[in-house]
Short mmCIF file of C-alpha atoms and ligand atoms in Angstrom, two decimals:
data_model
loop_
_atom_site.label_atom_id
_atom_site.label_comp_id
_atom_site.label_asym_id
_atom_site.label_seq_id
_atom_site.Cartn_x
_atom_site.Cartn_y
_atom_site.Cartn_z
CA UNK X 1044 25.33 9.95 5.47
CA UNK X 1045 22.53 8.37 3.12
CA UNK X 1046 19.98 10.67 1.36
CA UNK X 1047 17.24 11.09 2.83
CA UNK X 1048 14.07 9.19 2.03
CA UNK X 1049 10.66 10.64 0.81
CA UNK X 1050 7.73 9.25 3.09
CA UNK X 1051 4.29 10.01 3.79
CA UNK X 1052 3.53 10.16 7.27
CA UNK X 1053 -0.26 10.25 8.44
CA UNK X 1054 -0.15 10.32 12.09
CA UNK X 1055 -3.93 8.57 12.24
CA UNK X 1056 -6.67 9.42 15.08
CA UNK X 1057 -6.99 8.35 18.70
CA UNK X 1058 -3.45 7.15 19.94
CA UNK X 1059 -2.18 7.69 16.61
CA UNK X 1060 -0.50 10.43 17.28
CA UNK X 1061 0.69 9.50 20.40
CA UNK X 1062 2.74 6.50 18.98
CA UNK X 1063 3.59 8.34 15.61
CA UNK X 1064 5.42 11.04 17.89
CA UNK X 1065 7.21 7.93 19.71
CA UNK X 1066 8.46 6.68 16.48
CA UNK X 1067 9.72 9.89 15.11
CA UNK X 1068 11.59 10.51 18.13
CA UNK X 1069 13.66 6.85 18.12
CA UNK X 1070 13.76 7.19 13.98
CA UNK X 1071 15.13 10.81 14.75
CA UNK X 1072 17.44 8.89 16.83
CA UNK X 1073 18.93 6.98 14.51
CA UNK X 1074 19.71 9.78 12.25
CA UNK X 1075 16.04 10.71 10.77
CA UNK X 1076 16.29 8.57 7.60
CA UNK X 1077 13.06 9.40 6.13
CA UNK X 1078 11.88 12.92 4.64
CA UNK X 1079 8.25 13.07 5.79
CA UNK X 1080 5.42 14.75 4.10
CA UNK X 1081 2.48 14.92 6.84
CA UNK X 1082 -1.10 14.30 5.39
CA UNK X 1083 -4.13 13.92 7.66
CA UNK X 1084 -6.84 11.06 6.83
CA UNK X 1085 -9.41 9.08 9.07
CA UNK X 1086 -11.34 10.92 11.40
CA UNK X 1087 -8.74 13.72 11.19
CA UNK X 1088 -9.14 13.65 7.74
CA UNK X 1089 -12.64 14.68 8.37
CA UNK X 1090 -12.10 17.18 10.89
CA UNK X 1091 -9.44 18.97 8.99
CA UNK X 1092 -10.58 18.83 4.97
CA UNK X 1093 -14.65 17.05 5.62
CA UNK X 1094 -12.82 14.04 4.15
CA UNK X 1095 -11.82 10.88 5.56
CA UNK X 1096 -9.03 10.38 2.65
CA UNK X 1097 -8.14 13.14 1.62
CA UNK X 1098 -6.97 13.77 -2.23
CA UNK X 1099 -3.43 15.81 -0.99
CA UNK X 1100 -3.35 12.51 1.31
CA UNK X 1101 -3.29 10.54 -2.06
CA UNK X 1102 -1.41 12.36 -4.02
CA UNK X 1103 1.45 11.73 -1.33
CA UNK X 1104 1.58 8.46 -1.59
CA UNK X 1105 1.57 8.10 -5.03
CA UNK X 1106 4.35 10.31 -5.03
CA UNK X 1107 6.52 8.68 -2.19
CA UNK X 1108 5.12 4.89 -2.87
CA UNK X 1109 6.13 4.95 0.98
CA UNK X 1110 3.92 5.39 3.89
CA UNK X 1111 3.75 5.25 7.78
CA UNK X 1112 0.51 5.62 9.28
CA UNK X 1113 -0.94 5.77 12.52
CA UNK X 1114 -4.47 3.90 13.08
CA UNK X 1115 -7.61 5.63 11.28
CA UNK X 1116 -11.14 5.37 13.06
CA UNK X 1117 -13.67 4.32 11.07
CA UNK X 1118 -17.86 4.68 12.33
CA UNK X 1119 -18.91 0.95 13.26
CA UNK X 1120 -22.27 0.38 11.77
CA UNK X 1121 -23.44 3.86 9.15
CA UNK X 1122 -20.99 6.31 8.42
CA UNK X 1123 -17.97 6.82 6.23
CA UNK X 1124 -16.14 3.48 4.62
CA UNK X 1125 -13.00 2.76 5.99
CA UNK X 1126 -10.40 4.64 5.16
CA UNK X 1127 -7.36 2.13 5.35
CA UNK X 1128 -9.51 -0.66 3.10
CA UNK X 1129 -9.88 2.31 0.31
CA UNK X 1130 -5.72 2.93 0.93
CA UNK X 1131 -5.37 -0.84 0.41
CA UNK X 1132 -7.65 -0.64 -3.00
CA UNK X 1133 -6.41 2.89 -4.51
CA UNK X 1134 -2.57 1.38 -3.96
CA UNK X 1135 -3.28 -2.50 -4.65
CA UNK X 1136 -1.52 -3.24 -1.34
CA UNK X 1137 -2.78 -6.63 -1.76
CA UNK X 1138 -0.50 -8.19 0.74
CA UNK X 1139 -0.50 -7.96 4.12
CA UNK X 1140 2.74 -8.88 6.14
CA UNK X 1141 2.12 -9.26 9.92
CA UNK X 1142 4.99 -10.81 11.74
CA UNK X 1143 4.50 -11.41 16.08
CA UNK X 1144 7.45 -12.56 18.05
CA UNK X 1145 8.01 -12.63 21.58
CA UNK X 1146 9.56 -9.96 23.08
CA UNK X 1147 9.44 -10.07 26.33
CA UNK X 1148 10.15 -13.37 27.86
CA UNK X 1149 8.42 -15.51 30.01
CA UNK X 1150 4.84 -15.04 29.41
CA UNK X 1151 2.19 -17.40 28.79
CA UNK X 1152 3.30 -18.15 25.34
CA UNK X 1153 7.56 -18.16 25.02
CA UNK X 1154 9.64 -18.04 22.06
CA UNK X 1155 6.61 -17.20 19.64
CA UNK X 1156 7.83 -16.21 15.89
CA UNK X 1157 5.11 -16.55 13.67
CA UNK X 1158 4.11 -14.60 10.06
CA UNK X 1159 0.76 -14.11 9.25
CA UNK X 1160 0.36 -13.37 5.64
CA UNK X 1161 -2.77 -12.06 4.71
CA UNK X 1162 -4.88 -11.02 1.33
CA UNK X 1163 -5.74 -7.38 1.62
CA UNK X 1164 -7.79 -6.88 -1.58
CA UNK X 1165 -10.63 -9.45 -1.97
CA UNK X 1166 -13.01 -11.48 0.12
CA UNK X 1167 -15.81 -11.06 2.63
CA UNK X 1168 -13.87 -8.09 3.98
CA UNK X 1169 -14.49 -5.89 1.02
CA UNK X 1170 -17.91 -4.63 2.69
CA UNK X 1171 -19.60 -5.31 -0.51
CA UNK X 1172 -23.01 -5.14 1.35
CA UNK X 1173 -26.96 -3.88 1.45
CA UNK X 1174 -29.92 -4.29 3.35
CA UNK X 1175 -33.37 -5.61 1.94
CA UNK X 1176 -36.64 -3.60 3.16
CA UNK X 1177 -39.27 -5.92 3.85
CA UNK X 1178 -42.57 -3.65 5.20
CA UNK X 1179 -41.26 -1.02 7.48
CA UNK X 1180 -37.57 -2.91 8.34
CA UNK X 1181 -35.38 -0.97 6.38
CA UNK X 1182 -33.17 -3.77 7.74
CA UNK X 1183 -34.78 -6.21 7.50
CA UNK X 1184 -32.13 -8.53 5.68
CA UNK X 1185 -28.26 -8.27 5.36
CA UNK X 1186 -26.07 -9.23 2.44
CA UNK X 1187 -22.82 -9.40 1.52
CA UNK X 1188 -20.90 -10.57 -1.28
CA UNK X 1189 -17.27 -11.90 -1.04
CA UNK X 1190 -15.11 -12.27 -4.03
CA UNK X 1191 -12.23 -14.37 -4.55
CA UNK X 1192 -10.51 -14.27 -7.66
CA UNK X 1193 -7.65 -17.23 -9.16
CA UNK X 1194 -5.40 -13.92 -9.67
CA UNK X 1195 -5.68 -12.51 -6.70
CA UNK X 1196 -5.03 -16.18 -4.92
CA UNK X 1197 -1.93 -16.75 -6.91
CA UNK X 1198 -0.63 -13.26 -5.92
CA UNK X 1199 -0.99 -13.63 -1.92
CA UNK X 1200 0.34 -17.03 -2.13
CA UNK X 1201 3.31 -16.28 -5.03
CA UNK X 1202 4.25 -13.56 -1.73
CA UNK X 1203 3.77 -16.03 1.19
CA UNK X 1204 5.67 -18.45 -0.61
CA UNK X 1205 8.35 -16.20 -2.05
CA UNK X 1206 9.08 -14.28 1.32
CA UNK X 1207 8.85 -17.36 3.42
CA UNK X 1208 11.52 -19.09 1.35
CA UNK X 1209 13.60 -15.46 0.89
CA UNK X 1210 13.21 -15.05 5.23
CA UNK X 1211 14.73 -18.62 5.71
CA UNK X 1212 10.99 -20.17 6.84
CA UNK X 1213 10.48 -23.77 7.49
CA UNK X 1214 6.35 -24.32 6.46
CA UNK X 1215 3.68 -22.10 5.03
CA UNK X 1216 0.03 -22.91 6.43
CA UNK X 1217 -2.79 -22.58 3.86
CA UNK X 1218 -5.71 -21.52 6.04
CA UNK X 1219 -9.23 -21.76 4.55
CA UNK X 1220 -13.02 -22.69 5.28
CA UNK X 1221 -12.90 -25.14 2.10
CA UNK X 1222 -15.50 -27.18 4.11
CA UNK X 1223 -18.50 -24.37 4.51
CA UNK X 1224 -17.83 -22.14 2.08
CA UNK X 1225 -16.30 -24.08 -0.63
CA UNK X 1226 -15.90 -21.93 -3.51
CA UNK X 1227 -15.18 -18.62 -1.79
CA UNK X 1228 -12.38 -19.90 0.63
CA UNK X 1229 -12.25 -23.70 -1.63
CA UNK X 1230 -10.47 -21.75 -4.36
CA UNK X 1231 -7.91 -20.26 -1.95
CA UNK X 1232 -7.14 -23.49 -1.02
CA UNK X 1233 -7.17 -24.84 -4.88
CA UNK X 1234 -5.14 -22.63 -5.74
CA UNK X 1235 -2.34 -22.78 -2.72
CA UNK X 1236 -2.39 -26.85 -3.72
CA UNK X 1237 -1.84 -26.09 -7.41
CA UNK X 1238 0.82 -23.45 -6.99
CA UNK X 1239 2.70 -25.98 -4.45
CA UNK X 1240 3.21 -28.63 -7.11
CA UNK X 1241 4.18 -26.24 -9.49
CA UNK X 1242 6.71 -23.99 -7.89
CA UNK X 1243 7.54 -24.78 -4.67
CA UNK X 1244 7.49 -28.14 -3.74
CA UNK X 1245 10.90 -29.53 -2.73
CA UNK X 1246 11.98 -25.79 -1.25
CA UNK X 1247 9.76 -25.35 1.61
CA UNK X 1248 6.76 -27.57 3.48
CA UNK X 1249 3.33 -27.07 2.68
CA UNK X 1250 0.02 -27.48 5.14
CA UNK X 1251 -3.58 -27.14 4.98
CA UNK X 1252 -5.90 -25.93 8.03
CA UNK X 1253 -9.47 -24.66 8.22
CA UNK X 1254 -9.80 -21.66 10.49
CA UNK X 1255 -11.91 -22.63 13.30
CA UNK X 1256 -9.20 -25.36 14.03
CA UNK X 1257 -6.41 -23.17 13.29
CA UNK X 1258 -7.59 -21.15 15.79
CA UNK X 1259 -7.94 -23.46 18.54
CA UNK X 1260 -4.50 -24.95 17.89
CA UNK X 1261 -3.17 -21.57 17.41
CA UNK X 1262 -3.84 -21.07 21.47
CA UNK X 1263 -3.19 -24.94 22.35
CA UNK X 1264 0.66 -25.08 20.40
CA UNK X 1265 1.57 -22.22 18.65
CA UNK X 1266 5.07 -23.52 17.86
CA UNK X 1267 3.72 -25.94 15.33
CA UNK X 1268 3.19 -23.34 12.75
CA UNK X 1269 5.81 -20.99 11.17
CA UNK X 1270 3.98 -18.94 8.09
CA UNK X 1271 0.17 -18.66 8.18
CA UNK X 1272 -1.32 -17.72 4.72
CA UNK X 1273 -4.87 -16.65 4.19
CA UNK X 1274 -7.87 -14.46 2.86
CA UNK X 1275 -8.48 -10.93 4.01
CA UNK X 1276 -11.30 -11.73 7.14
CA UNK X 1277 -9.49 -14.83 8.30
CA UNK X 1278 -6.44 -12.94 8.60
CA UNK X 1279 -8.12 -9.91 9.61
CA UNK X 1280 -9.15 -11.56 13.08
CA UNK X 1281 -6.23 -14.50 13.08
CA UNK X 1282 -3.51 -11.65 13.64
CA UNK X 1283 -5.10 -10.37 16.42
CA UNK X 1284 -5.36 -13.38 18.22
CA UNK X 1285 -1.38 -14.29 17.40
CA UNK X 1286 -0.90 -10.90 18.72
CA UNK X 1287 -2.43 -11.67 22.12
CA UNK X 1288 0.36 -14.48 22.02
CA UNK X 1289 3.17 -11.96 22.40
CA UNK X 1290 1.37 -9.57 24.92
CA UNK X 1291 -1.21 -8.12 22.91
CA UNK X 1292 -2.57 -5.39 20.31
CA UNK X 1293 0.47 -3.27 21.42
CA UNK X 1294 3.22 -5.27 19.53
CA UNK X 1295 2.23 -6.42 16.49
CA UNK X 1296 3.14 -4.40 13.00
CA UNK X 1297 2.05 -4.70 9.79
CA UNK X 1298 3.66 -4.34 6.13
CA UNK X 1299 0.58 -3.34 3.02
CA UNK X 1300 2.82 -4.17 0.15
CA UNK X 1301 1.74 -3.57 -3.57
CA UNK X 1302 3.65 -3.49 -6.94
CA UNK X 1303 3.81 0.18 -6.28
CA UNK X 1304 3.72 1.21 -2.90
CA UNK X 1305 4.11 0.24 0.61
CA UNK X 1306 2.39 1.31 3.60
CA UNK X 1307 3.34 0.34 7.31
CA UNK X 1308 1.27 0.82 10.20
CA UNK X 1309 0.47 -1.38 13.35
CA UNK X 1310 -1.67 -3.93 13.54
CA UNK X 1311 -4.25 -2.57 16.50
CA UNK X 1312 -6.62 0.46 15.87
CA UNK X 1313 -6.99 3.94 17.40
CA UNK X 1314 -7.89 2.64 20.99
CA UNK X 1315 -10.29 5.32 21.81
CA UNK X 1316 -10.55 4.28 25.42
CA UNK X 1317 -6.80 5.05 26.06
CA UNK X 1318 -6.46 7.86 23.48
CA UNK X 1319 -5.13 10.99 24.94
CA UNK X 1320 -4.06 9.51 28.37
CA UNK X 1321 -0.23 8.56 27.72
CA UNK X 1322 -0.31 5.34 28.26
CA UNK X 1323 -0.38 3.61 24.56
CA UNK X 1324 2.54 0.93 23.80
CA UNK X 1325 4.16 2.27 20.59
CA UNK X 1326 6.18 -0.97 19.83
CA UNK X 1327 3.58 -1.95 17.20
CA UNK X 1328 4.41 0.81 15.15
CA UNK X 1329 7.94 1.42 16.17
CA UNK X 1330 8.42 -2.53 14.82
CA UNK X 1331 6.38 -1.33 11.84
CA UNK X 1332 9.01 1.37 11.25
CA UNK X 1333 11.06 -1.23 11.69
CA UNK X 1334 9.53 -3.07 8.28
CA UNK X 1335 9.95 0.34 6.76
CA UNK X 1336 13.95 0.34 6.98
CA UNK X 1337 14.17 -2.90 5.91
CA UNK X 1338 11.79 -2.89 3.26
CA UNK X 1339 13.77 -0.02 1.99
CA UNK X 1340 17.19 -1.73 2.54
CA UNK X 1341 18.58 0.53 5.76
CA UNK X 1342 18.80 -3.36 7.52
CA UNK X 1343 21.22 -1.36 10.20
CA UNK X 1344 18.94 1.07 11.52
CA UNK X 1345 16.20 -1.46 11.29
CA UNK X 1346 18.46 -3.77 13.59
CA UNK X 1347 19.36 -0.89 15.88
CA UNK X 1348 15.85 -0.36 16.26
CA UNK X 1349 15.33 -3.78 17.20
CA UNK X 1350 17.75 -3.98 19.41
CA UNK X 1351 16.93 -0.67 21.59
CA UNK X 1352 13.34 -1.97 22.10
CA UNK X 1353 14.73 -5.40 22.96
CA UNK X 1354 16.91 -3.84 25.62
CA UNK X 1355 14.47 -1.22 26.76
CA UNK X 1356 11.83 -3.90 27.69
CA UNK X 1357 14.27 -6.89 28.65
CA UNK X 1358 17.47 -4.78 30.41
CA UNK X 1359 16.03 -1.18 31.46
CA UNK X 1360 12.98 -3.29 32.23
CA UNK X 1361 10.73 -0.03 30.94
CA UNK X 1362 7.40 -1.19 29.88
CA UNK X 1363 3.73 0.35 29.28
CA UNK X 1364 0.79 -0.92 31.07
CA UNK X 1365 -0.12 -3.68 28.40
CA UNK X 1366 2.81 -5.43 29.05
CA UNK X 1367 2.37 -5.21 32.54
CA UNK X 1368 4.68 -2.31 33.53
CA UNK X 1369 4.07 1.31 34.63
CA UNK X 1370 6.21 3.61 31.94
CA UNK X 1371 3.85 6.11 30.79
CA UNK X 1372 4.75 6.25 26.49
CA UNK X 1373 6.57 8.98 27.25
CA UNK X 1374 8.53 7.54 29.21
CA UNK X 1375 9.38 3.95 27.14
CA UNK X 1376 10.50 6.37 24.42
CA UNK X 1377 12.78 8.70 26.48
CA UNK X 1378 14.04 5.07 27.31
CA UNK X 1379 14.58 4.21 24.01
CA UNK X 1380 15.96 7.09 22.89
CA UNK X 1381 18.40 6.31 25.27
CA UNK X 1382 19.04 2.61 24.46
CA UNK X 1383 19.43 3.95 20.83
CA UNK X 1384 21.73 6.79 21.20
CA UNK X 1385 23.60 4.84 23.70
CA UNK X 1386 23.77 1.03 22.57
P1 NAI G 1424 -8.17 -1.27 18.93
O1 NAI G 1424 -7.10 -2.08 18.31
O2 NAI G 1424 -8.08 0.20 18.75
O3 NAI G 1424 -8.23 -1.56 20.51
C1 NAI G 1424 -8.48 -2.83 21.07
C2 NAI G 1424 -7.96 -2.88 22.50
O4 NAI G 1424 -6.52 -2.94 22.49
C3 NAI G 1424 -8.31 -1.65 23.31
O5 NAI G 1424 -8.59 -2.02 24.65
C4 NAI G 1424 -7.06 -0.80 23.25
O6 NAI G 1424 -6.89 0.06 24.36
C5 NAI G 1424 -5.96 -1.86 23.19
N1 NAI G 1424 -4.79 -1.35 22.44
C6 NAI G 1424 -4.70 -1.22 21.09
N2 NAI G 1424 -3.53 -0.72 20.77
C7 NAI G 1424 -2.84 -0.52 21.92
C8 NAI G 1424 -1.55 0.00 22.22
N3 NAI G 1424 -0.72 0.42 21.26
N4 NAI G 1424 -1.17 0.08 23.52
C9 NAI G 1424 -1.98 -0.34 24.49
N5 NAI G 1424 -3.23 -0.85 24.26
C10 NAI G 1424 -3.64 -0.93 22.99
O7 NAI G 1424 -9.55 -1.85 18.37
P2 NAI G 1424 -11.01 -1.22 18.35
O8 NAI G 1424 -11.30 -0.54 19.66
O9 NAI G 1424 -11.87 -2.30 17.88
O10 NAI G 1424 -10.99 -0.12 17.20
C11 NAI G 1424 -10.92 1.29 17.43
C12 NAI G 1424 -10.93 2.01 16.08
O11 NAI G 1424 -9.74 1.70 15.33
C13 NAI G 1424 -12.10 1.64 15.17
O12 NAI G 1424 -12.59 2.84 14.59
C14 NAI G 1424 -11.48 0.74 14.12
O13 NAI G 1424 -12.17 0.79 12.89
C15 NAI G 1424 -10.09 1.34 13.99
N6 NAI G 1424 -9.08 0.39 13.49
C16 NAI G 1424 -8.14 0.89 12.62
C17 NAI G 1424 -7.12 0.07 12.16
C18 NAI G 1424 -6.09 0.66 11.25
O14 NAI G 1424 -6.03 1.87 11.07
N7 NAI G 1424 -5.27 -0.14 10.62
C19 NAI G 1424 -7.02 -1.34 12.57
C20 NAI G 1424 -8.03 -1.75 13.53
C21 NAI G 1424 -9.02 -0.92 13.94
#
């Protein structure tokens, strides 16, 4: 029997919970391999300690360098900042690993296995931002500055490139708006050109795209790309729309991986207008969890895991609503508890 492993667990707001209680019952399952310390952030954060991120939140993490989180809601509009962008700053998670595959098969899209690897840290997405007052419009104008750095390019792409080569990958696709905006998305692309002819030309292919295209081919033939690369916004809105591919919000994970710590979560947000009603999918963050074993290096469990949602959708034939079934997520996970206990 391994040691166990020290992990932070925020269980998040809306069906953050729900899912979080999902994935501690199939990681339970498979021999509870992490040590949690619970922390509360989001809008629980604020319920609980009047603070979205709380310090004993922080402190956690930099003590376990290991997190799994459920969603955080943060105000559209006024109100607080977003928690999980001040997670990504505080840790410099500046990587952001979202893989989608097909899982259940026969839908729209088949046989979809696609990466999207995208720069947490920098860009438009920062919400460096003001209004102007003109007269009695206290909004009268909006701003916002994006910031791309050379160093911050040359990480995201040093990981896309490293990890696609290290997972076996065939292409990495540099996606950019080089033609609009062509210093704040032209030095991504710089920079993923440069880095090519240095260091990894001759071990893996290498393609350009701008976004709006990306996206349309994305939804036209999704089989001609393998690893997407790109800045934070891009990939912000890009890995939702590869999630749709595979059935939606509800199975999509992803890795925030810095120097020092990691923190896994899914892809989708609280879902308020499910919240509370039982019905969430919790395969986003169950395949998250999945990241979390691998990442660090219990590959078994991470492969049992795999396997007891593969045979829970595809043999029991137990699936939420989303995916077009009627299994409350109670029910998937008493299912997968199952699968995983039982093989
Ligand atoms: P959302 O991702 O929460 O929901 C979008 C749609 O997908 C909804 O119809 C929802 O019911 C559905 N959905 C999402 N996850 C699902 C699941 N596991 N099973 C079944 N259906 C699912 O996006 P929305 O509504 O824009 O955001 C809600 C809140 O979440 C906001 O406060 C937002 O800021 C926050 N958010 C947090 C994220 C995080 O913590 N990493 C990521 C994205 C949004």
């Amino acid at each position: 029997m391994s040691e166990r492993i020290p992990a932070t667990l925020i269980p998040g707001d809306g069906i953050g919970p729900e899912i979080v209680d999902a994935t501690l019952a199939a990681l339970d399952a498979l021999g509870a391999p992490f040590e949690w310390d619970r922390q509360v952030a989001g809008l629980a954060g604020v319920k609980a300690e009047g603070d979205p991120l709380p310090a004993a939140a922080l402190d956690s993490i930099r003590r376990t360098r290991l997190a799994l989180k459920g969603p955080l809601e943060t105000p559209s509009g006024g109100g607080y900042r977003s928690s999980n962008v001040r997670l990504r700053e505080e840790f410099q998670l500046y990587a952001n690993l979202r893989p989608v595959r097909t899982l259940v098969p026969g839908g729209r899209f088949d046989k979809i296995d696609l990466v999207v690897v995208r720069e947490n840290l920098e860009g438009l997405y920062i919400g460096h931002e003001h209004y102007v007052k003109i007269d009695d419009d206290p909004h009268a104008v909006a701003m916002a500055t994006g910031i791309n750095t050379r160093a911050g390019c040359r990480h995201i792409l040093d990981f896309a490139f490293e990890h696609a080569i290290a997972t076996g990958r065939r292409k990495v696709t540099i996606v950019h708006k080089a033609n609009i905006m062509k210093a704040l998305t032209g030095i991504f692309k710089e920079t993923a050109e440069q880095l090519y002819e240095q260091k990894y030309k001759g071990r893996i292919a290498m393609d350009t795209v701008i976004v709006d295209a990306c996206a349309m081919k994305l939804v036209i033939d999704p089989w001609q790309f393998d690893v997407l690369v790109t800045t934070n916004l891009f990939g912000d809105i890009l890995s939702d729309l590869v999630a749709g591919l595979v059935g939606g919000l509800g199975m999509a994970p992803g890795a925030n991986i810095g120097a020092d710590a990691a923190i896994f979560e899914a892809v989708h947000g609280s879902a308020p207008d499910i919240a509370g009603k039982g019905l969430a999918n919790p395969i986003a963050l169950l395949l998250a969890a999945a990241m979390m074993l691998e990442h660090v290096g219990r590959h078994e469990l991470a492969a049992r895991l795999r396997q007891a949602i593969d045979r829970t959708l595809n043999v029991d034939q137990v699936r939420t609503g989303d995916l077009g079934g009627r299994a409350s997520t109670a029910a998937f996970t008493q299912a997968l508890v199952a699968r995983i206990r039982n093989g």
